[in-house]
Every structure is written in structure tokens, then in C-alpha cells.
Amino acid sequence: VAINDPFIDLNYMVYIFHYDSTLGKFHNTEKAENGKHLSMEISSLSFKNIIWVDAGAEYILESTEVFSTMEKVGAHLKWGVKMVITPSADAPMFVMDMNHETVNNASCITSCSSPLANFIHNNFGIMGGLITTVHGITTVDGLFQKLWCDGQGAAQNISPPFAAKAVGKVTPELNRRLTGMAFSISPKCQLWISPATWRKPPKTMIQENGERPLQSILGYTEDQFVSRDFNSDTYSSFDAGAGIALNDNFVKLISWYDGEFGFSKELLHQLISQHTEN
């Protein structure tokens, strides 16, 4: 395994890898000694200077958001790697166990909302809906965004919404039926709310479908949870007690998702799937 971050000091990278206020301490004993230690190689080089094959890397998980198109990703591929998985504007997008055979690992927002939207649509039919995602502030929120107001104190404010439209790329039948927005706030959570059509209470069918195709990613709970309870949870979890219904055809459903730990698990799932196929 090799890790590269061209934007920060090498020793600092090792430090933040060890200590995380949300996920806790990483208990391995790697040290920065010429960029190497026993279990993995860590570096802070320009991508132009990385020869991935020398580190034994066949697959690249590109998480810097610098390589946002397939053309830019080619800078990695020229060093002999088999595949690059990256957030991309023009690569096919998928969510595991939904359309993974069709590579862009989608986003944490899409991974939270798509499984539930897909399940509801297949069992009841969605005429139209709005998705509202509420998630914790991230390192990409702030001065780098186009809106000036994003440069104000992230911990003291709720940022204006940005579009969340990727569900239609994963489930084509829902393209133009669902759209949404996302808010950045201080607490760390992922919240999904969607109006949808239903004939039988969705929570009943989701609960009964223990052998459903999405069972590895779509969880179910009736317990009274708060956002912190989903820390390090790997599911997109349907909260049966939190939704409300206006009438038989207009409901709000709530799904929780750990946008870091849960998304990383799906990223590894995708990597293993591609390795098996190759």
C-alpha cells in the first residue's frame, strides 16, 4: 500500500493519519523514515514524480479532487497501474450492489441517498422528489469555493445549499425525477430526506426484505438515534421512526450515513470487486 499527498508535509501526514478526533487513534506503528515504514509507503511528491509500480500499486484511489476528468487521470495510468477510481465529471458513476457492473465511486451523498431511492422506486414508484442532505463541514468547504460567503467561519454557520443531483446517474429511471440540495453544518452527520410515492408503508417492506439485494449497504433501525450514533457505521441506514407522511403519496424518509468511514468501506468494496473481475 502506498499513500501520497502532495499538499502537506510528510511528517504531518503521518501525524494526522495516527490521530483523528472523529474516528480515534490509528493503532499501527508506522513512522516517516525516508517516506517508508513496515506496512506502507507514504510520500508527499508531485504526481509527476510518482512511479506507482515501484511501490507495487496496481490500483489508485484518487482522493485529491485534482484529477477530476478522465483525461487528467491519464497522468496516473501512464505509470502502469491497472485502474484509477476517482470522483470524476465524465467517468461512469456507480454505487456498489446497484450498478457496479457498468469507474467513478460516486460521492458520500449519492451513496447515502441512492440505495434508499432505488429501493423505494423499485417497490412503490417515485413520481418526483427532493433530496436534502445535511452534512458536516469538510476540508474543501471555505475559501476555495466560488461563493464568498463560504469563506466565513464554518464552525459558526450553516452554509448555503449546493446542488445534489447525482442520483439519476446511478438509477437512470430517476433522472429528472429527483433533485436536491446539500447544507454544510458543524455537526458531523449525513441526513437524507425525500418525498416519494408509496402504497404500503416503506418501513414495513424494508424491514421484511432481509434478503434484499441491498442488504449489505441499506440498514434499518427503529431505535432513537442521534447523528453521533452512526459514527463508523458502514450502512446507509433508513431511520424508520424519523420520517413523516403528509398523505398516502407524499412522505419524507430519513437516512443516515457516515460520509467518511461508510464511504471508505464502499470504496474498498469497489476496489476488491474490480480486482476480482480483472
PDB file of N, CA and C in Angstrom, residues 37-121:
ATOM      1  N   HIS A  37       7.820   2.830   5.795  1.00  0.00           N
ATOM      2  CA  HIS A  37       7.775   2.082   7.045  1.00  0.00           C
ATOM      3  C   HIS A  37       7.392   0.655   6.709  1.00  0.00           C
ATOM      4  N   LEU A  38       7.124  -0.157   7.712  1.00  0.00           N
ATOM      5  CA  LEU A  38       6.995  -1.597   7.503  1.00  0.00           C
ATOM      6  C   LEU A  38       5.799  -1.982   6.641  1.00  0.00           C
ATOM      7  N   SER A  39       4.653  -1.298   6.795  1.00  0.00           N
ATOM      8  CA  SER A  39       3.442  -1.795   6.153  1.00  0.00           C
ATOM      9  C   SER A  39       2.997  -0.979   4.959  1.00  0.00           C
ATOM     10  N   MET A  40       3.443   0.263   4.848  1.00  0.00           N
ATOM     11  CA  MET A  40       3.020   1.056   3.704  1.00  0.00           C
ATOM     12  C   MET A  40       4.046   2.137   3.414  1.00  0.00           C
ATOM     13  N   GLU A  41       3.960   2.684   2.223  1.00  0.00           N
ATOM     14  CA  GLU A  41       4.858   3.763   1.830  1.00  0.00           C
ATOM     15  C   GLU A  41       4.066   5.051   1.772  1.00  0.00           C
ATOM     16  N   ILE A  42       4.569   6.086   2.444  1.00  0.00           N
ATOM     17  CA  ILE A  42       3.909   7.380   2.474  1.00  0.00           C
ATOM     18  C   ILE A  42       4.835   8.406   1.847  1.00  0.00           C
ATOM     19  N   SER A  43       4.302   9.243   0.967  1.00  0.00           N
ATOM     20  CA  SER A  43       5.134  10.249   0.324  1.00  0.00           C
ATOM     21  C   SER A  43       4.342  11.525   0.119  1.00  0.00           C
ATOM     22  N   SER A  44       5.040  12.594  -0.169  1.00  0.00           N
ATOM     23  CA  SER A  44       4.403  13.877  -0.465  1.00  0.00           C
ATOM     24  C   SER A  44       5.049  14.450  -1.720  1.00  0.00           C
ATOM     25  N   LEU A  45       4.907  13.726  -2.804  1.00  0.00           N
ATOM     26  CA  LEU A  45       5.540  14.076  -4.069  1.00  0.00           C
ATOM     27  C   LEU A  45       4.524  14.641  -5.046  1.00  0.00           C
ATOM     28  N   SER A  46       5.001  15.400  -6.011  1.00  0.00           N
ATOM     29  CA  SER A  46       4.159  15.784  -7.130  1.00  0.00           C
ATOM     30  C   SER A  46       3.769  14.523  -7.893  1.00  0.00           C
ATOM     31  N   PHE A  47       2.538  14.485  -8.401  1.00  0.00           N
ATOM     32  CA  PHE A  47       2.083  13.281  -9.098  1.00  0.00           C
ATOM     33  C   PHE A  47       2.976  12.938 -10.283  1.00  0.00           C
ATOM     34  N   LYS A  48       3.651  13.930 -10.841  1.00  0.00           N
ATOM     35  CA  LYS A  48       4.528  13.686 -11.986  1.00  0.00           C
ATOM     36  C   LYS A  48       5.752  12.864 -11.600  1.00  0.00           C
ATOM     37  N   ASN A  49       6.065  12.818 -10.308  1.00  0.00           N
ATOM     38  CA  ASN A  49       7.266  12.124  -9.843  1.00  0.00           C
ATOM     39  C   ASN A  49       6.968  10.777  -9.203  1.00  0.00           C
ATOM     40  N   ILE A  50       5.722  10.339  -9.248  1.00  0.00           N
ATOM     41  CA  ILE A  50       5.350   9.085  -8.596  1.00  0.00           C
ATOM     42  C   ILE A  50       5.374   7.949  -9.611  1.00  0.00           C
ATOM     43  N   ILE A  51       6.177   6.961  -9.367  1.00  0.00           N
ATOM     44  CA  ILE A  51       6.176   5.744 -10.182  1.00  0.00           C
ATOM     45  C   ILE A  51       5.478   4.674  -9.349  1.00  0.00           C
ATOM     46  N   TRP A  52       4.174   4.549  -9.554  1.00  0.00           N
ATOM     47  CA  TRP A  52       3.357   3.698  -8.690  1.00  0.00           C
ATOM     48  C   TRP A  52       3.797   2.243  -8.720  1.00  0.00           C
ATOM     49  N   VAL A  53       4.233   1.770  -9.877  1.00  0.00           N
ATOM     50  CA  VAL A  53       4.595   0.355  -9.973  1.00  0.00           C
ATOM     51  C   VAL A  53       5.784   0.018  -9.081  1.00  0.00           C
ATOM     52  N   ASP A  54       6.637   0.997  -8.784  1.00  0.00           N
ATOM     53  CA  ASP A  54       7.765   0.749  -7.889  1.00  0.00           C
ATOM     54  C   ASP A  54       7.299   0.458  -6.467  1.00  0.00           C
ATOM     55  N   ALA A  55       6.107   0.966  -6.121  1.00  0.00           N
ATOM     56  CA  ALA A  55       5.537   0.705  -4.800  1.00  0.00           C
ATOM     57  C   ALA A  55       4.628  -0.522  -4.819  1.00  0.00           C
ATOM     58  N   GLY A  56       4.518  -1.172  -5.988  1.00  0.00           N
ATOM     59  CA  GLY A  56       3.661  -2.346  -6.103  1.00  0.00           C
ATOM     60  C   GLY A  56       2.193  -2.016  -6.217  1.00  0.00           C
ATOM     61  N   ALA A  57       1.864  -0.760  -6.537  1.00  0.00           N
ATOM     62  CA  ALA A  57       0.466  -0.332  -6.600  1.00  0.00           C
ATOM     63  C   ALA A  57      -0.123  -0.604  -7.980  1.00  0.00           C
ATOM     64  N   GLU A  58      -1.191  -1.393  -8.022  1.00  0.00           N
ATOM     65  CA  GLU A  58      -1.880  -1.690  -9.274  1.00  0.00           C
ATOM     66  C   GLU A  58      -3.157  -0.870  -9.421  1.00  0.00           C
ATOM     67  N   TYR A  59      -3.728  -0.438  -8.298  1.00  0.00           N
ATOM     68  CA  TYR A  59      -4.972   0.327  -8.309  1.00  0.00           C
ATOM     69  C   TYR A  59      -4.769   1.619  -7.522  1.00  0.00           C
ATOM     70  N   ILE A  60      -5.266   2.730  -8.051  1.00  0.00           N
ATOM     71  CA  ILE A  60      -5.111   4.029  -7.414  1.00  0.00           C
ATOM     72  C   ILE A  60      -6.481   4.538  -6.969  1.00  0.00           C
ATOM     73  N   LEU A  61      -6.594   4.911  -5.704  1.00  0.00           N
ATOM     74  CA  LEU A  61      -7.778   5.588  -5.184  1.00  0.00           C
ATOM     75  C   LEU A  61      -7.441   7.073  -5.132  1.00  0.00           C
ATOM     76  N   GLU A  62      -7.890   7.816  -6.111  1.00  0.00           N
ATOM     77  CA  GLU A  62      -7.530   9.225  -6.249  1.00  0.00           C
ATOM     78  C   GLU A  62      -8.532  10.085  -5.471  1.00  0.00           C
ATOM     79  N   SER A  63      -8.073  10.689  -4.376  1.00  0.00           N
ATOM     80  CA  SER A  63      -8.976  11.404  -3.471  1.00  0.00           C
ATOM     81  C   SER A  63      -8.643  12.881  -3.325  1.00  0.00           C
ATOM     82  N   THR A  64      -7.745  13.407  -4.140  1.00  0.00           N
ATOM     83  CA  THR A  64      -7.351  14.807  -4.006  1.00  0.00           C
ATOM     84  C   THR A  64      -8.331  15.753  -4.686  1.00  0.00           C
ATOM     85  N   GLU A  65      -9.189  15.231  -5.575  1.00  0.00           N
ATOM     86  CA  GLU A  65     -10.120  16.008  -6.393  1.00  0.00           C
ATOM     87  C   GLU A  65      -9.389  16.882  -7.413  1.00  0.00           C
ATOM     88  N   VAL A  66      -8.091  16.666  -7.572  1.00  0.00           N
ATOM     89  CA  VAL A  66      -7.329  17.380  -8.593  1.00  0.00           C
ATOM     90  C   VAL A  66      -7.563  16.744  -9.962  1.00  0.00           C
ATOM     91  N   PHE A  67      -7.657  15.402  -9.989  1.00  0.00           N
ATOM     92  CA  PHE A  67      -7.842  14.674 -11.250  1.00  0.00           C
ATOM     93  C   PHE A  67      -9.336  14.448 -11.460  1.00  0.00           C
ATOM     94  N   SER A  68     -10.032  15.484 -11.920  1.00  0.00           N
ATOM     95  CA  SER A  68     -11.487  15.455 -11.977  1.00  0.00           C
ATOM     96  C   SER A  68     -12.044  15.015 -13.321  1.00  0.00           C
ATOM     97  N   THR A  69     -11.195  14.689 -14.272  1.00  0.00           N
ATOM     98  CA  THR A  69     -11.641  14.196 -15.574  1.00  0.00           C
ATOM     99  C   THR A  69     -10.814  12.978 -15.959  1.00  0.00           C
ATOM    100  N   MET A  70     -11.340  12.203 -16.901  1.00  0.00           N
ATOM    101  CA  MET A  70     -10.631  11.007 -17.348  1.00  0.00           C
ATOM    102  C   MET A  70      -9.307  11.371 -18.018  1.00  0.00           C
ATOM    103  N   GLU A  71      -9.261  12.522 -18.683  1.00  0.00           N
ATOM    104  CA  GLU A  71      -8.015  12.947 -19.322  1.00  0.00           C
ATOM    105  C   GLU A  71      -6.929  13.205 -18.281  1.00  0.00           C
ATOM    106  N   LYS A  72      -7.281  13.855 -17.183  1.00  0.00           N
ATOM    107  CA  LYS A  72      -6.297  14.150 -16.138  1.00  0.00           C
ATOM    108  C   LYS A  72      -5.841  12.882 -15.433  1.00  0.00           C
ATOM    109  N   VAL A  73      -6.739  11.920 -15.302  1.00  0.00           N
ATOM    110  CA  VAL A  73      -6.391  10.661 -14.641  1.00  0.00           C
ATOM    111  C   VAL A  73      -5.319   9.919 -15.425  1.00  0.00           C
ATOM    112  N   GLY A  74      -5.211  10.199 -16.713  1.00  0.00           N
ATOM    113  CA  GLY A  74      -4.204   9.551 -17.539  1.00  0.00           C
ATOM    114  C   GLY A  74      -2.788   9.735 -17.024  1.00  0.00           C
ATOM    115  N   ALA A  75      -2.567  10.786 -16.216  1.00  0.00           N
ATOM    116  CA  ALA A  75      -1.242  11.005 -15.632  1.00  0.00           C
ATOM    117  C   ALA A  75      -0.859   9.867 -14.698  1.00  0.00           C
ATOM    118  N   HIS A  76      -1.844   9.249 -14.063  1.00  0.00           N
ATOM    119  CA  HIS A  76      -1.586   8.083 -13.217  1.00  0.00           C
ATOM    120  C   HIS A  76      -1.407   6.826 -14.063  1.00  0.00           C
ATOM    121  N   LEU A  77      -2.247   6.676 -15.064  1.00  0.00           N
ATOM    122  CA  LEU A  77      -2.258   5.441 -15.847  1.00  0.00           C
ATOM    123  C   LEU A  77      -0.956   5.219 -16.608  1.00  0.00           C
ATOM    124  N   LYS A  78      -0.254   6.283 -16.933  1.00  0.00           N
ATOM    125  CA  LYS A  78       0.974   6.118 -17.724  1.00  0.00           C
ATOM    126  C   LYS A  78       2.070   5.400 -16.951  1.00  0.00           C
ATOM    127  N   TRP A  79       1.915   5.290 -15.614  1.00  0.00           N
ATOM    128  CA  TRP A  79       2.913   4.609 -14.803  1.00  0.00           C
ATOM    129  C   TRP A  79       2.603   3.137 -14.628  1.00  0.00           C
ATOM    130  N   GLY A  80       1.665   2.598 -15.393  1.00  0.00           N
ATOM    131  CA  GLY A  80       1.462   1.159 -15.415  1.00  0.00           C
ATOM    132  C   GLY A  80       0.416   0.617 -14.473  1.00  0.00           C
ATOM    133  N   VAL A  81      -0.366   1.482 -13.806  1.00  0.00           N
ATOM    134  CA  VAL A  81      -1.413   0.974 -12.917  1.00  0.00           C
ATOM    135  C   VAL A  81      -2.574   0.451 -13.754  1.00  0.00           C
ATOM    136  N   LYS A  82      -3.350  -0.471 -13.168  1.00  0.00           N
ATOM    137  CA  LYS A  82      -4.450  -1.095 -13.899  1.00  0.00           C
ATOM    138  C   LYS A  82      -5.704  -0.224 -13.922  1.00  0.00           C
ATOM    139  N   MET A  83      -5.945   0.506 -12.845  1.00  0.00           N
ATOM    140  CA  MET A  83      -7.194   1.253 -12.756  1.00  0.00           C
ATOM    141  C   MET A  83      -7.061   2.390 -11.757  1.00  0.00           C
ATOM    142  N   VAL A  84      -7.770   3.491 -12.046  1.00  0.00           N
ATOM    143  CA  VAL A  84      -7.871   4.610 -11.113  1.00  0.00           C
ATOM    144  C   VAL A  84      -9.341   4.815 -10.775  1.00  0.00           C
ATOM    145  N   ILE A  85      -9.657   4.850  -9.492  1.00  0.00           N
ATOM    146  CA  ILE A  85     -11.009   5.134  -9.025  1.00  0.00           C
ATOM    147  C   ILE A  85     -10.995   6.546  -8.463  1.00  0.00           C
ATOM    148  N   THR A  86     -11.820   7.436  -9.020  1.00  0.00           N
ATOM    149  CA  THR A  86     -11.746   8.844  -8.654  1.00  0.00           C
ATOM    150  C   THR A  86     -13.094   9.528  -8.835  1.00  0.00           C
ATOM    151  N   PRO A  87     -13.404  10.563  -8.033  1.00  0.00           N
ATOM    152  CA  PRO A  87     -14.572  11.399  -8.330  1.00  0.00           C
ATOM    153  C   PRO A  87     -14.325  12.109  -9.652  1.00  0.00           C
ATOM    154  N   SER A  88     -15.236  11.990 -10.590  1.00  0.00           N
ATOM    155  CA  SER A  88     -14.965  12.499 -11.928  1.00  0.00           C
ATOM    156  C   SER A  88     -16.230  13.053 -12.557  1.00  0.00           C
ATOM    157  N   ALA A  89     -16.035  14.079 -13.371  1.00  0.00           N
ATOM    158  CA  ALA A  89     -17.167  14.684 -14.064  1.00  0.00           C
ATOM    159  C   ALA A  89     -17.617  13.865 -15.265  1.00  0.00           C
ATOM    160  N   ASP A  90     -16.726  13.035 -15.829  1.00  0.00           N
ATOM    161  CA  ASP A  90     -17.079  12.339 -17.062  1.00  0.00           C
ATOM    162  C   ASP A  90     -16.882  10.829 -17.013  1.00  0.00           C
ATOM    163  N   ALA A  91     -16.526  10.262 -15.861  1.00  0.00           N
ATOM    164  CA  ALA A  91     -16.420   8.803 -15.748  1.00  0.00           C
ATOM    165  C   ALA A  91     -17.763   8.228 -15.334  1.00  0.00           C
ATOM    166  N   PRO A  92     -18.072   6.974 -15.714  1.00  0.00           N
ATOM    167  CA  PRO A  92     -19.325   6.345 -15.274  1.00  0.00           C
ATOM    168  C   PRO A  92     -19.405   6.326 -13.753  1.00  0.00           C
ATOM    169  N   MET A  93     -20.598   6.577 -13.207  1.00  0.00           N
ATOM    170  CA  MET A  93     -20.788   6.628 -11.761  1.00  0.00           C
ATOM    171  C   MET A  93     -21.600   5.432 -11.301  1.00  0.00           C
ATOM    172  N   PHE A  94     -21.234   4.852 -10.178  1.00  0.00           N
ATOM    173  CA  PHE A  94     -21.990   3.722  -9.664  1.00  0.00           C
ATOM    174  C   PHE A  94     -21.930   3.663  -8.151  1.00  0.00           C
ATOM    175  N   VAL A  95     -22.881   2.924  -7.587  1.00  0.00           N
ATOM    176  CA  VAL A  95     -22.913   2.592  -6.167  1.00  0.00           C
ATOM    177  C   VAL A  95     -22.910   1.076  -6.072  1.00  0.00           C
ATOM    178  N   MET A  96     -22.066   0.515  -5.225  1.00  0.00           N
ATOM    179  CA  MET A  96     -21.940  -0.935  -5.117  1.00  0.00           C
ATOM    180  C   MET A  96     -23.278  -1.586  -4.807  1.00  0.00           C
ATOM    181  N   ASP A  97     -23.489  -2.770  -5.417  1.00  0.00           N
ATOM    182  CA  ASP A  97     -24.702  -3.565  -5.294  1.00  0.00           C
ATOM    183  C   ASP A  97     -25.888  -2.938  -6.015  1.00  0.00           C
ATOM    184  N   MET A  98     -25.652  -1.856  -6.760  1.00  0.00           N
ATOM    185  CA  MET A  98     -26.734  -1.255  -7.530  1.00  0.00           C
ATOM    186  C   MET A  98     -26.416  -1.275  -9.020  1.00  0.00           C
ATOM    187  N   ASN A  99     -25.325  -0.644  -9.423  1.00  0.00           N
ATOM    188  CA  ASN A  99     -24.969  -0.621 -10.842  1.00  0.00           C
ATOM    189  C   ASN A  99     -23.466  -0.738 -11.031  1.00  0.00           C
ATOM    190  N   HIS A 100     -22.795  -1.481 -10.122  1.00  0.00           N
ATOM    191  CA  HIS A 100     -21.340  -1.523 -10.134  1.00  0.00           C
ATOM    192  C   HIS A 100     -20.766  -2.276 -11.319  1.00  0.00           C
ATOM    193  N   GLU A 101     -21.599  -3.049 -12.029  1.00  0.00           N
ATOM    194  CA  GLU A 101     -21.026  -3.767 -13.153  1.00  0.00           C
ATOM    195  C   GLU A 101     -20.926  -2.878 -14.382  1.00  0.00           C
ATOM    196  N   THR A 102     -21.419  -1.752 -14.320  1.00  0.00           N
ATOM    197  CA  THR A 102     -21.485  -0.900 -15.522  1.00  0.00           C
ATOM    198  C   THR A 102     -20.254  -0.174 -15.761  1.00  0.00           C
ATOM    199  N   VAL A 103     -14.999   4.078 -14.044  1.00  0.00           N
ATOM    200  CA  VAL A 103     -15.463   3.711 -12.700  1.00  0.00           C
ATOM    201  C   VAL A 103     -15.328   4.995 -11.910  1.00  0.00           C
ATOM    202  N   ASN A 104     -16.332   5.366 -11.402  1.00  0.00           N
ATOM    203  CA  ASN A 104     -16.486   6.529 -10.530  1.00  0.00           C
ATOM    204  C   ASN A 104     -17.270   6.041  -9.315  1.00  0.00           C
ATOM    205  N   ASN A 105     -16.682   6.151  -8.131  1.00  0.00           N
ATOM    206  CA  ASN A 105     -17.332   5.583  -6.943  1.00  0.00           C
ATOM    207  C   ASN A 105     -18.375   6.514  -6.348  1.00  0.00           C
ATOM    208  N   ALA A 106     -18.920   7.421  -7.157  1.00  0.00           N
ATOM    209  CA  ALA A 106     -19.950   8.353  -6.711  1.00  0.00           C
ATOM    210  C   ALA A 106     -19.417   9.205  -5.566  1.00  0.00           C
ATOM    211  N   SER A 107     -20.300   9.741  -4.747  1.00  0.00           N
ATOM    212  CA  SER A 107     -19.914  10.570  -3.610  1.00  0.00           C
ATOM    213  C   SER A 107     -20.594  10.039  -2.371  1.00  0.00           C
ATOM    214  N   CYS A 108     -20.218  10.587  -1.207  1.00  0.00           N
ATOM    215  CA  CYS A 108     -20.860  10.129   0.022  1.00  0.00           C
ATOM    216  C   CYS A 108     -22.343  10.474   0.015  1.00  0.00           C
ATOM    217  N   ILE A 109     -22.715  11.618  -0.569  1.00  0.00           N
ATOM    218  CA  ILE A 109     -24.127  11.995  -0.641  1.00  0.00           C
ATOM    219  C   ILE A 109     -24.894  11.004  -1.504  1.00  0.00           C
ATOM    220  N   THR A 110     -24.345  10.662  -2.659  1.00  0.00           N
ATOM    221  CA  THR A 110     -25.002   9.712  -3.556  1.00  0.00           C
ATOM    222  C   THR A 110     -25.078   8.332  -2.932  1.00  0.00           C
ATOM    223  N   SER A 111     -24.025   7.921  -2.227  1.00  0.00           N
ATOM    224  CA  SER A 111     -24.022   6.607  -1.586  1.00  0.00           C
ATOM    225  C   SER A 111     -25.044   6.525  -0.468  1.00  0.00           C
ATOM    226  N   CYS A 112     -25.358   7.657   0.141  1.00  0.00           N
ATOM    227  CA  CYS A 112     -26.378   7.686   1.182  1.00  0.00           C
ATOM    228  C   CYS A 112     -27.778   7.631   0.587  1.00  0.00           C
ATOM    229  N   SER A 113     -28.028   8.430  -0.431  1.00  0.00           N
ATOM    230  CA  SER A 113     -29.389   8.601  -0.931  1.00  0.00           C
ATOM    231  C   SER A 113     -29.809   7.582  -1.980  1.00  0.00           C
ATOM    232  N   SER A 114     -28.877   7.143  -2.829  1.00  0.00           N
ATOM    233  CA  SER A 114     -29.248   6.271  -3.941  1.00  0.00           C
ATOM    234  C   SER A 114     -29.818   4.917  -3.529  1.00  0.00           C
ATOM    235  N   PRO A 115     -29.234   4.200  -2.545  1.00  0.00           N
ATOM    236  CA  PRO A 115     -29.803   2.894  -2.187  1.00  0.00           C
ATOM    237  C   PRO A 115     -31.256   2.975  -1.748  1.00  0.00           C
ATOM    238  N   LEU A 116     -31.581   3.949  -0.905  1.00  0.00           N
ATOM    239  CA  LEU A 116     -32.961   4.080  -0.442  1.00  0.00           C
ATOM    240  C   LEU A 116     -33.879   4.526  -1.572  1.00  0.00           C
ATOM    241  N   ALA A 117     -33.428   5.482  -2.390  1.00  0.00           N
ATOM    242  CA  ALA A 117     -34.238   5.935  -3.519  1.00  0.00           C
ATOM    243  C   ALA A 117     -34.495   4.794  -4.495  1.00  0.00           C
ATOM    244  N   ASN A 118     -33.471   3.994  -4.771  1.00  0.00           N
ATOM    245  CA  ASN A 118     -33.613   2.863  -5.680  1.00  0.00           C
ATOM    246  C   ASN A 118     -34.595   1.837  -5.137  1.00  0.00           C
ATOM    247  N   PHE A 119     -34.491   1.543  -3.836  1.00  0.00           N
ATOM    248  CA  PHE A 119     -35.384   0.561  -3.223  1.00  0.00           C
ATOM    249  C   PHE A 119     -36.836   1.041  -3.254  1.00  0.00           C
ATOM    250  N   ILE A 120     -37.060   2.305  -2.884  1.00  0.00           N
ATOM    251  CA  ILE A 120     -38.419   2.848  -2.877  1.00  0.00           C
ATOM    252  C   ILE A 120     -38.993   2.872  -4.286  1.00  0.00           C
ATOM    253  N   HIS A 121     -38.181   3.253  -5.259  1.00  0.00           N
ATOM    254  CA  HIS A 121     -38.682   3.329  -6.635  1.00  0.00           C
ATOM    255  C   HIS A 121     -39.041   1.948  -7.174  1.00  0.00           C
TER     256      HIS A 121
END
